[in-house]
CSV table of C-alpha atoms in Angstrom, one decimal:
chain,number,residue,atom,x,y,z
A,1038,UNK,CA,-3.7,-20.5,27.7
A,1039,UNK,CA,-1.7,-17.3,27.5
A,1040,UNK,CA,0.7,-16.5,30.3
A,1041,UNK,CA,-0.9,-13.3,31.7
A,1042,UNK,CA,1.0,-13.5,35.0
A,1043,UNK,CA,4.2,-12.3,33.4
A,1044,UNK,CA,2.7,-9.5,31.3
A,1045,UNK,CA,3.4,-11.4,28.1
A,1046,UNK,CA,1.0,-12.4,25.3
A,1047,UNK,CA,2.3,-16.0,25.8
A,1048,UNK,CA,1.0,-17.3,22.4
A,1049,UNK,CA,2.7,-17.4,19.1
A,1050,UNK,CA,1.3,-15.3,16.2
A,1051,UNK,CA,-1.4,-17.5,14.5
A,1052,UNK,CA,-0.6,-18.3,10.9
A,1053,UNK,CA,-1.1,-20.9,8.2
A,1054,UNK,CA,1.1,-21.8,5.2
A,1055,UNK,CA,-0.6,-19.3,2.9
A,1056,UNK,CA,1.0,-20.7,-0.3
A,1057,UNK,CA,0.0,-24.4,0.2
A,1058,UNK,CA,-3.0,-24.0,-2.0
A,1059,UNK,CA,-0.9,-22.9,-4.9
A,1060,UNK,CA,1.5,-25.9,-4.8
A,1061,UNK,CA,-0.2,-28.1,-7.4
A,1062,UNK,CA,-0.4,-25.2,-9.9
A,1063,UNK,CA,3.2,-24.2,-9.4
A,1064,UNK,CA,4.4,-27.9,-9.8
A,1065,UNK,CA,2.4,-28.3,-12.9
A,1066,UNK,CA,3.9,-25.2,-14.4
A,1067,UNK,CA,7.4,-26.3,-13.5
A,1068,UNK,CA,6.8,-29.6,-15.2
A,1069,UNK,CA,5.7,-27.8,-18.3
A,1070,UNK,CA,9.3,-26.6,-18.8
A,1071,UNK,CA,8.2,-23.0,-19.5
A,1072,UNK,CA,8.2,-20.2,-17.0
A,1073,UNK,CA,8.3,-17.1,-19.1
A,1074,UNK,CA,5.3,-15.3,-20.6
A,1075,UNK,CA,6.0,-12.5,-23.1
A,1076,UNK,CA,2.3,-12.1,-23.9
A,1077,UNK,CA,-0.9,-12.3,-21.9
A,1078,UNK,CA,-0.8,-16.1,-21.3
A,1079,UNK,CA,-3.4,-18.1,-19.2
A,1080,UNK,CA,-1.8,-17.5,-15.8
A,1081,UNK,CA,-1.4,-13.7,-16.3
A,1082,UNK,CA,-4.9,-13.4,-17.9
A,1083,UNK,CA,-6.5,-15.3,-15.0
A,1084,UNK,CA,-4.9,-13.0,-12.4
A,1085,UNK,CA,-5.7,-9.8,-14.3
A,1086,UNK,CA,-9.3,-10.9,-14.9
A,1087,UNK,CA,-9.6,-11.7,-11.2
A,1088,UNK,CA,-8.5,-8.2,-10.3
A,1089,UNK,CA,-11.0,-6.6,-12.6
A,1090,UNK,CA,-13.6,-8.7,-10.9
A,1091,UNK,CA,-12.3,-7.6,-7.4
A,1092,UNK,CA,-12.2,-3.9,-8.2
A,1093,UNK,CA,-14.8,-3.4,-10.9
A,1094,UNK,CA,-12.2,-1.7,-13.0
A,1095,UNK,CA,-12.3,-2.3,-16.8
A,1096,UNK,CA,-8.6,-3.2,-17.1
A,1097,UNK,CA,-5.9,-4.8,-15.0
A,1098,UNK,CA,-2.3,-5.1,-15.8
A,1099,UNK,CA,0.3,-7.4,-14.1
A,1100,UNK,CA,3.7,-6.1,-13.0
A,1101,UNK,CA,6.7,-7.5,-11.2
A,1102,UNK,CA,6.1,-5.3,-8.2
A,1103,UNK,CA,3.8,-2.7,-6.7
A,1104,UNK,CA,6.6,-0.2,-7.2
A,1105,UNK,CA,6.7,-0.7,-11.0
A,1106,UNK,CA,2.9,-0.5,-11.1
A,1107,UNK,CA,3.0,2.9,-9.4
A,1108,UNK,CA,5.8,4.0,-11.8
A,1109,UNK,CA,3.6,2.9,-14.8
A,1110,UNK,CA,0.5,4.6,-13.4
A,1111,UNK,CA,2.2,7.9,-12.9
A,1112,UNK,CA,3.9,7.6,-16.4
A,1113,UNK,CA,0.4,6.9,-17.8
A,1114,UNK,CA,-1.2,9.9,-16.1
A,1115,UNK,CA,1.4,12.3,-17.4
A,1116,UNK,CA,4.1,12.9,-14.8
A,1117,UNK,CA,6.7,15.4,-15.9
A,1118,UNK,CA,9.6,17.4,-14.3
A,1119,UNK,CA,7.9,20.7,-14.2
A,1120,UNK,CA,5.0,19.6,-11.9
A,1121,UNK,CA,5.3,17.4,-8.7
A,1122,UNK,CA,3.3,14.5,-7.5
A,1123,UNK,CA,1.5,15.1,-4.1
A,1124,UNK,CA,2.3,12.3,-1.6
A,1125,UNK,CA,1.7,11.5,2.0
A,1126,UNK,CA,4.8,10.8,4.1
A,1127,UNK,CA,2.8,8.1,5.9
A,1128,UNK,CA,3.8,5.4,3.3
A,1129,UNK,CA,6.5,3.1,2.2
A,1130,UNK,CA,9.5,4.6,0.4
A,1131,UNK,CA,8.4,3.1,-3.0
A,1132,UNK,CA,5.3,5.4,-3.2
A,1133,UNK,CA,7.7,8.4,-3.0
A,1134,UNK,CA,10.5,7.2,-5.2
A,1135,UNK,CA,8.0,6.1,-7.9
A,1136,UNK,CA,7.3,9.8,-8.5
A,1137,UNK,CA,11.0,10.2,-9.4
A,1138,UNK,CA,11.1,7.0,-11.5
A,1139,UNK,CA,8.2,8.5,-13.5
A,1140,UNK,CA,10.2,11.7,-14.2
A,1141,UNK,CA,8.6,13.9,-11.6
A,1142,UNK,CA,9.2,14.6,-7.9
A,1143,UNK,CA,7.4,14.2,-4.6
A,1144,UNK,CA,5.5,17.1,-2.9
A,1145,UNK,CA,5.0,16.1,0.7
A,1146,UNK,CA,1.5,16.8,2.0
A,1147,UNK,CA,0.1,16.5,5.6
A,1148,UNK,CA,-2.2,13.8,6.7
A,1149,UNK,CA,-5.7,14.3,8.1
A,1150,UNK,CA,-6.1,15.5,11.7
A,1151,UNK,CA,-6.4,12.3,13.8
A,1152,UNK,CA,-5.8,10.1,10.8
A,1153,UNK,CA,-3.2,8.4,8.7
A,1154,UNK,CA,-4.2,9.4,5.2
A,1155,UNK,CA,-3.6,12.3,2.8
A,1156,UNK,CA,-5.6,15.3,3.9
A,1157,UNK,CA,-7.9,16.9,1.3
A,1158,UNK,CA,-7.0,20.4,2.5
A,1159,UNK,CA,-3.3,19.7,2.1
A,1160,UNK,CA,-3.8,18.3,-1.4
A,1161,UNK,CA,-5.8,21.4,-2.3
A,1162,UNK,CA,-3.0,23.6,-1.2
A,1163,UNK,CA,-0.3,21.6,-3.2
A,1164,UNK,CA,-2.4,21.0,-6.3
A,1165,UNK,CA,-1.5,24.1,-8.4
A,1166,UNK,CA,2.1,22.8,-8.6
A,1167,UNK,CA,1.1,19.1,-9.1
A,1168,UNK,CA,0.0,16.9,-12.0
A,1169,UNK,CA,-1.1,14.0,-9.9
A,1170,UNK,CA,-1.3,12.6,-6.3
A,1171,UNK,CA,-0.4,9.2,-5.0
A,1172,UNK,CA,-3.1,8.4,-2.5
A,1173,UNK,CA,-2.0,5.6,-0.1
A,1174,UNK,CA,-4.7,3.8,1.8
A,1175,UNK,CA,-2.4,3.6,4.8
A,1176,UNK,CA,-2.6,0.3,6.7
A,1177,UNK,CA,-5.7,-0.6,4.6
A,1178,UNK,CA,-7.7,2.3,5.9
A,1179,UNK,CA,-9.4,3.9,2.8
A,1180,UNK,CA,-8.5,7.5,2.1
A,1181,UNK,CA,-11.2,10.1,1.7
A,1182,UNK,CA,-11.4,9.8,-2.1
A,1183,UNK,CA,-14.5,11.8,-2.6
A,1184,UNK,CA,-13.0,14.9,-0.9
A,1185,UNK,CA,-9.6,14.4,-2.5
A,1186,UNK,CA,-11.3,14.3,-5.9
A,1187,UNK,CA,-13.4,17.5,-5.4
A,1188,UNK,CA,-10.7,20.0,-4.7
A,1189,UNK,CA,-10.8,23.3,-6.6
A,1190,UNK,CA,-7.9,22.3,-9.0
A,1191,UNK,CA,-8.3,18.5,-9.3
A,1192,UNK,CA,-5.3,16.3,-10.1
A,1193,UNK,CA,-5.1,12.7,-11.3
A,1194,UNK,CA,-5.5,10.4,-8.2
A,1195,UNK,CA,-3.3,7.3,-8.3
A,1196,UNK,CA,-4.3,4.9,-5.6
A,1197,UNK,CA,-1.6,3.1,-3.7
A,1198,UNK,CA,-3.6,0.0,-2.8
A,1199,UNK,CA,-0.6,-1.9,-1.3
A,1200,UNK,CA,-2.5,-2.5,1.8
A,1201,UNK,CA,-6.1,-2.3,0.5
A,1202,UNK,CA,-6.9,-5.6,-1.3
A,1203,UNK,CA,-10.6,-6.1,-1.1
A,1204,UNK,CA,-11.2,-2.7,0.6
A,1205,UNK,CA,-14.3,-0.5,-0.1
A,1206,UNK,CA,-14.8,3.2,0.1
A,1207,UNK,CA,-18.5,4.2,0.4
A,1208,UNK,CA,-19.4,1.1,-1.4
A,1209,UNK,CA,-16.8,1.3,-4.2
A,1210,UNK,CA,-13.8,-1.0,-4.4
A,1211,UNK,CA,-10.3,0.2,-3.9
A,1212,UNK,CA,-8.6,0.1,-7.3
A,1213,UNK,CA,-11.6,1.8,-8.9
A,1214,UNK,CA,-11.6,5.1,-7.1
A,1215,UNK,CA,-9.0,7.1,-9.1
A,1216,UNK,CA,-7.3,7.3,-12.5
A,1217,UNK,CA,-5.5,4.1,-11.6
A,1218,UNK,CA,-5.0,1.7,-8.6
A,1219,UNK,CA,-1.8,-0.1,-7.8
A,1220,UNK,CA,-1.6,-3.2,-5.7
A,1221,UNK,CA,1.4,-4.9,-4.2
A,1222,UNK,CA,1.7,-8.7,-4.2
A,1223,UNK,CA,4.8,-8.8,-2.0
A,1224,UNK,CA,5.0,-11.6,0.6
A,1225,UNK,CA,3.5,-9.7,3.6
A,1226,UNK,CA,0.4,-8.6,1.8
A,1227,UNK,CA,-3.0,-10.2,2.2
A,1228,UNK,CA,-2.8,-11.3,-1.5
A,1229,UNK,CA,0.7,-12.3,-2.4
A,1230,UNK,CA,2.6,-13.9,-5.2
A,1231,UNK,CA,5.8,-13.6,-3.2
A,1232,UNK,CA,6.5,-10.5,-5.4
A,1233,UNK,CA,4.4,-8.8,-7.9
A,1234,UNK,CA,2.0,-5.9,-8.6
A,1235,UNK,CA,-1.2,-5.1,-10.4
A,1236,UNK,CA,-2.4,-1.8,-12.0
A,1237,UNK,CA,-6.2,-1.3,-12.4
A,1238,UNK,CA,-8.0,1.4,-14.4
A,1239,UNK,CA,-11.1,2.0,-16.4
A,1240,UNK,CA,-9.5,4.3,-18.8
A,1241,UNK,CA,-8.1,2.7,-22.0
A,1242,UNK,CA,-5.5,5.4,-22.5
A,1243,UNK,CA,-4.1,4.9,-19.0
A,1244,UNK,CA,-4.0,1.1,-19.6
A,1245,UNK,CA,-2.2,1.4,-22.9
A,1246,UNK,CA,0.3,4.0,-21.8
A,1247,UNK,CA,1.1,1.9,-18.7
A,1248,UNK,CA,1.5,-1.2,-21.0
A,1249,UNK,CA,4.1,0.6,-23.1
A,1250,UNK,CA,6.4,1.3,-20.1
A,1251,UNK,CA,7.4,-2.3,-19.1
A,1252,UNK,CA,5.8,-5.0,-21.2
A,1253,UNK,CA,7.1,-7.1,-24.1
A,1254,UNK,CA,6.6,-6.0,-27.7
A,1255,UNK,CA,4.6,-9.2,-28.2
A,1256,UNK,CA,1.9,-7.9,-25.9
A,1257,UNK,CA,2.2,-4.4,-27.2
A,1258,UNK,CA,1.6,-5.5,-30.8
A,1259,UNK,CA,-1.4,-7.5,-29.7
A,1260,UNK,CA,-3.1,-4.8,-27.6
A,1261,UNK,CA,-2.0,-1.2,-28.5
A,1262,UNK,CA,-4.9,0.5,-30.4
A,1263,UNK,CA,-4.5,4.2,-29.8
A,1264,UNK,CA,-3.0,5.9,-32.8
A,1265,UNK,CA,-0.4,7.9,-30.7
A,1266,UNK,CA,0.9,4.7,-29.1
A,1267,UNK,CA,0.9,2.3,-32.0
A,1268,UNK,CA,4.4,3.5,-33.1
A,1269,UNK,CA,5.7,2.1,-29.7
A,1270,UNK,CA,4.4,-1.4,-30.4
A,1271,UNK,CA,7.7,-2.5,-31.8
A,1272,UNK,CA,9.8,-1.3,-28.9
A,1273,UNK,CA,7.9,0.1,-25.9
A,1274,UNK,CA,10.0,1.9,-23.3
A,1275,UNK,CA,12.1,-1.2,-22.7
A,1276,UNK,CA,11.7,-1.6,-19.0
A,1277,UNK,CA,11.2,-5.2,-18.0
A,1278,UNK,CA,8.3,-5.0,-15.6
A,1279,UNK,CA,6.5,-8.2,-16.5
A,1280,UNK,CA,5.2,-10.5,-13.7
A,1281,UNK,CA,6.8,-13.9,-13.5
A,1282,UNK,CA,4.3,-16.6,-14.3
A,1283,UNK,CA,4.8,-18.4,-10.9
A,1284,UNK,CA,3.9,-15.2,-9.0
A,1285,UNK,CA,0.7,-15.0,-11.0
A,1286,UNK,CA,-0.3,-18.5,-10.2
A,1287,UNK,CA,0.4,-18.1,-6.5
A,1288,UNK,CA,-1.5,-14.7,-6.3
A,1289,UNK,CA,-4.5,-16.1,-8.1
A,1290,UNK,CA,-4.9,-18.8,-5.5
A,1291,UNK,CA,-4.4,-16.3,-2.7
A,1292,UNK,CA,-7.2,-14.1,-4.2
A,1293,UNK,CA,-9.7,-17.0,-4.0
A,1294,UNK,CA,-9.7,-16.9,-0.2
A,1295,UNK,CA,-9.3,-13.2,0.3
A,1296,UNK,CA,-13.0,-12.5,1.3
A,1297,UNK,CA,-13.0,-15.3,3.8
A,1298,UNK,CA,-9.8,-14.4,5.4
A,1299,UNK,CA,-10.8,-10.8,5.6
A,1300,UNK,CA,-14.0,-11.8,7.5
A,1301,UNK,CA,-11.9,-13.7,10.0
A,1302,UNK,CA,-9.5,-10.8,10.4
A,1303,UNK,CA,-12.5,-8.5,11.1
A,1304,UNK,CA,-13.7,-10.9,13.8
A,1305,UNK,CA,-10.2,-10.9,15.3
A,1306,UNK,CA,-10.0,-7.2,15.4
A,1307,UNK,CA,-13.4,-7.0,17.1
A,1308,UNK,CA,-12.1,-9.2,19.8
A,1309,UNK,CA,-9.1,-7.0,20.2
A,1310,UNK,CA,-11.0,-3.7,20.4
A,1311,UNK,CA,-13.6,-5.2,22.8
A,1312,UNK,CA,-10.9,-6.4,25.1
A,1313,UNK,CA,-9.2,-3.0,25.0
A,1314,UNK,CA,-12.5,-1.2,25.7
A,1315,UNK,CA,-13.4,-3.6,28.6
A,1316,UNK,CA,-10.0,-2.7,30.2
A,1317,UNK,CA,-10.5,1.1,29.5
A,1318,UNK,CA,-7.2,1.2,27.5
A,1319,UNK,CA,-6.6,4.7,26.2
A,1320,UNK,CA,-6.4,3.6,22.5
A,1321,UNK,CA,-8.9,3.5,19.7
A,1322,UNK,CA,-9.3,1.9,16.3
A,1323,UNK,CA,-10.3,3.9,13.1
A,1324,UNK,CA,-14.0,4.4,12.7
A,1325,UNK,CA,-15.2,3.6,9.1
A,1326,UNK,CA,-18.3,5.0,7.4
A,1327,UNK,CA,-21.1,2.8,6.3
A,1328,UNK,CA,-20.2,1.1,3.0
A,1329,UNK,CA,-16.5,1.4,3.8
A,1330,UNK,CA,-14.4,-1.7,4.5
A,1331,UNK,CA,-10.7,-1.8,5.3
A,1332,UNK,CA,-7.9,-3.9,3.8
A,1333,UNK,CA,-5.6,-6.0,5.9
A,1334,UNK,CA,-1.9,-5.4,6.4
A,1335,UNK,CA,-1.6,-3.7,9.8
A,1336,UNK,CA,-4.3,-2.0,12.0
A,1337,UNK,CA,-3.4,1.5,13.1
A,1338,UNK,CA,-4.5,2.1,16.7
A,1339,UNK,CA,-4.4,5.6,18.1
A,1340,UNK,CA,-3.2,6.2,21.6
A,1341,UNK,CA,-5.6,8.9,23.0
A,1342,UNK,CA,-3.4,10.3,25.7
A,1343,UNK,CA,-0.3,12.3,24.6
A,1344,UNK,CA,2.8,10.1,24.3
A,1345,UNK,CA,6.1,11.7,25.2
A,1346,UNK,CA,8.2,8.6,24.6
A,1347,UNK,CA,6.5,6.6,21.8
A,1348,UNK,CA,9.6,4.5,21.1
A,1349,UNK,CA,9.7,3.3,24.7
A,1350,UNK,CA,6.1,2.3,24.5
A,1351,UNK,CA,6.7,0.4,21.2
A,1352,UNK,CA,9.8,-1.4,22.6
A,1353,UNK,CA,7.8,-2.5,25.8
A,1354,UNK,CA,4.9,-3.7,23.6
A,1355,UNK,CA,7.2,-5.6,21.3
A,1356,UNK,CA,9.0,-7.2,24.2
A,1357,UNK,CA,5.7,-8.4,25.6
A,1358,UNK,CA,4.9,-10.2,22.4
A,1359,UNK,CA,2.4,-7.6,20.9
A,1360,UNK,CA,2.5,-8.2,17.1
A,1361,UNK,CA,3.6,-4.7,16.0
A,1362,UNK,CA,4.4,-3.6,12.5
A,1363,UNK,CA,7.2,-1.0,12.7
A,1364,UNK,CA,6.3,2.5,12.0
A,1365,UNK,CA,7.6,3.7,8.6
A,1366,UNK,CA,10.9,5.6,8.7
A,1367,UNK,CA,10.5,9.3,8.8
A,1368,UNK,CA,11.2,9.9,5.0
A,1369,UNK,CA,10.7,13.6,5.4
A,1370,UNK,CA,14.0,13.9,7.2
A,1371,UNK,CA,15.9,11.3,5.1
A,1372,UNK,CA,19.0,12.7,3.3
A,1373,UNK,CA,17.6,11.7,0.0
A,1374,UNK,CA,14.8,14.2,0.3
A,1375,UNK,CA,16.6,16.9,2.3
A,1376,UNK,CA,19.7,17.1,0.1
A,1377,UNK,CA,18.6,17.7,-3.6
A,1378,UNK,CA,22.1,16.9,-4.8
A,1379,UNK,CA,21.5,13.3,-3.8
A,1380,UNK,CA,18.3,13.2,-5.8
A,1381,UNK,CA,20.1,14.7,-8.8
A,1382,UNK,CA,22.7,12.0,-8.6
A,1383,UNK,CA,20.0,9.3,-9.1
A,1384,UNK,CA,17.5,11.3,-11.2
A,1385,UNK,CA,19.1,14.0,-13.2
A,1386,UNK,CA,15.8,15.4,-14.3
A,1387,UNK,CA,15.3,16.9,-10.8
A,1388,UNK,CA,17.7,19.7,-11.8
A,1389,UNK,CA,14.9,20.8,-14.3
A,1390,UNK,CA,12.2,20.7,-11.6
A,1391,UNK,CA,11.2,23.1,-8.9
A,1392,UNK,CA,11.8,20.5,-6.2
A,1393,UNK,CA,12.2,21.7,-2.6
A,1394,UNK,CA,13.0,19.7,0.4
A,1395,UNK,CA,9.9,19.1,2.7
A,1396,UNK,CA,9.6,21.1,5.8
A,1397,UNK,CA,8.8,19.1,8.9
A,1398,UNK,CA,7.1,22.0,10.6
A,1399,UNK,CA,4.5,22.0,7.7
A,1400,UNK,CA,3.4,18.4,8.6
A,1401,UNK,CA,2.0,18.6,12.2
A,1402,UNK,CA,-0.7,16.0,11.8
A,1403,UNK,CA,1.8,13.5,10.3
A,1404,UNK,CA,4.1,13.9,13.3
A,1405,UNK,CA,1.3,13.6,15.7
A,1406,UNK,CA,0.3,10.3,13.9
A,1407,UNK,CA,3.9,9.1,14.1
A,1408,UNK,CA,3.9,9.7,17.9
A,1409,UNK,CA,0.4,8.4,18.7
A,1410,UNK,CA,0.0,5.4,16.4
A,1411,UNK,CA,0.6,1.7,17.1
A,1412,UNK,CA,0.2,-0.6,14.1
A,1413,UNK,CA,-1.0,-4.1,15.2
A,1414,UNK,CA,-0.8,-7.1,12.9
A,1415,UNK,CA,-4.2,-8.9,13.0
A,1416,UNK,CA,-4.2,-12.6,12.0
A,1417,UNK,CA,-6.3,-13.8,9.0
A,1418,UNK,CA,-7.0,-17.1,10.7
A,1419,UNK,CA,-9.4,-17.6,13.7
A,1420,UNK,CA,-7.5,-16.6,16.8
A,1421,UNK,CA,-9.9,-15.4,19.6
A,1422,UNK,CA,-7.8,-16.4,22.5
A,1423,UNK,CA,-4.7,-14.9,20.9
A,1424,UNK,CA,-6.5,-11.5,20.4
A,1425,UNK,CA,-7.8,-11.6,24.0
A,1426,UNK,CA,-4.3,-12.1,25.2
A,1427,UNK,CA,-2.9,-9.3,22.9
A,1428,UNK,CA,-5.7,-6.9,24.2
A,1429,UNK,CA,-5.1,-7.7,27.9
A,1430,UNK,CA,-1.3,-7.3,27.5
A,1431,UNK,CA,-1.5,-4.1,25.5
A,1432,UNK,CA,-4.0,-2.5,27.9
A,1433,UNK,CA,-1.7,-3.3,30.9
A,1434,UNK,CA,1.4,-1.9,29.0
A,1435,UNK,CA,-0.5,1.3,28.1
A,1436,UNK,CA,-1.7,1.9,31.6
A,1437,UNK,CA,1.7,1.3,33.1
A,1438,UNK,CA,3.4,3.4,30.5
A,1439,UNK,CA,1.0,6.3,30.8
A,1440,UNK,CA,0.4,6.0,34.5
A,1441,UNK,CA,3.8,5.0,36.0
């Protein structure tokens, strides 16, 4: 039983060896003596087909990281130096730098009031100077894709699905909601190959343009069909973005159990939120519309009373054993984005662009979310006792911190 007398969770974070199921497939491949795949071999094909099944998209394309998938998606949707890419600052750095990799630049937009995702009003204001938007489903919470897609001057929406494996928005799967979807398969994700990424799309031109950026000429020669891209079949763009075969084998096994593990995580979250509510803790979980289902990476909980010292609260929670994911760094104020000369050192095309450093005062909802949000890791194995302990401990910490 948890040690509640000391104000600690008192139990270790529940986990299983999530890679155990892939061991036989990996060993078999190692024994084959061949680990490289320059075309669409069986391991890559199986994983790509599984992601078309998961998302309902017509095409899926494997990459060596979610970052390279984002790069390819922005390249495929026409990123260029004269127009920016709208982004939310509530994301990992790769979603921002991918705009630069693709030859454009980030345009920072605010998040929804009382939310963690890109605000439609902010995208509408930025859209005249943008060619696309990277829409991160932050912490697995689906972004408002219908509203984002119906602004007065629509732009191509590239989903950052890094946290949203298996998520739904109003009945439609993440990865099918925009011009392209981009999944990360990094170790901490709910579907992992250790490293890796997947791009999904239902548009043949986006698929083929993404293919030209980082895949081997063997595959380009086999698959390119559009007349304007066929001349690239011999060379492509030369980036080496292919997924390692072992990563594909591991991720394919992970995907088989995603639905079951997500149901378990949903049950665990219900135990946590019920415990918090019973103790009248001043904190809430996101409310999802009917037909909307979250992905699992971290769960953003919003503290409902104003926090003057959020870092002190997070430190107290972490010390008590609350399984927190750290809040992302504040990229808005990072030297890379505040000092254009730094950008130009790494990406010379920025000197041709109208890039301007983001203004923190223009992002009030983002800064409120940074202050008021705690991101909790929810196990994907049955853990009712653990979640009760986390809820009791977190409620006590919140009440002590807010009512000293």
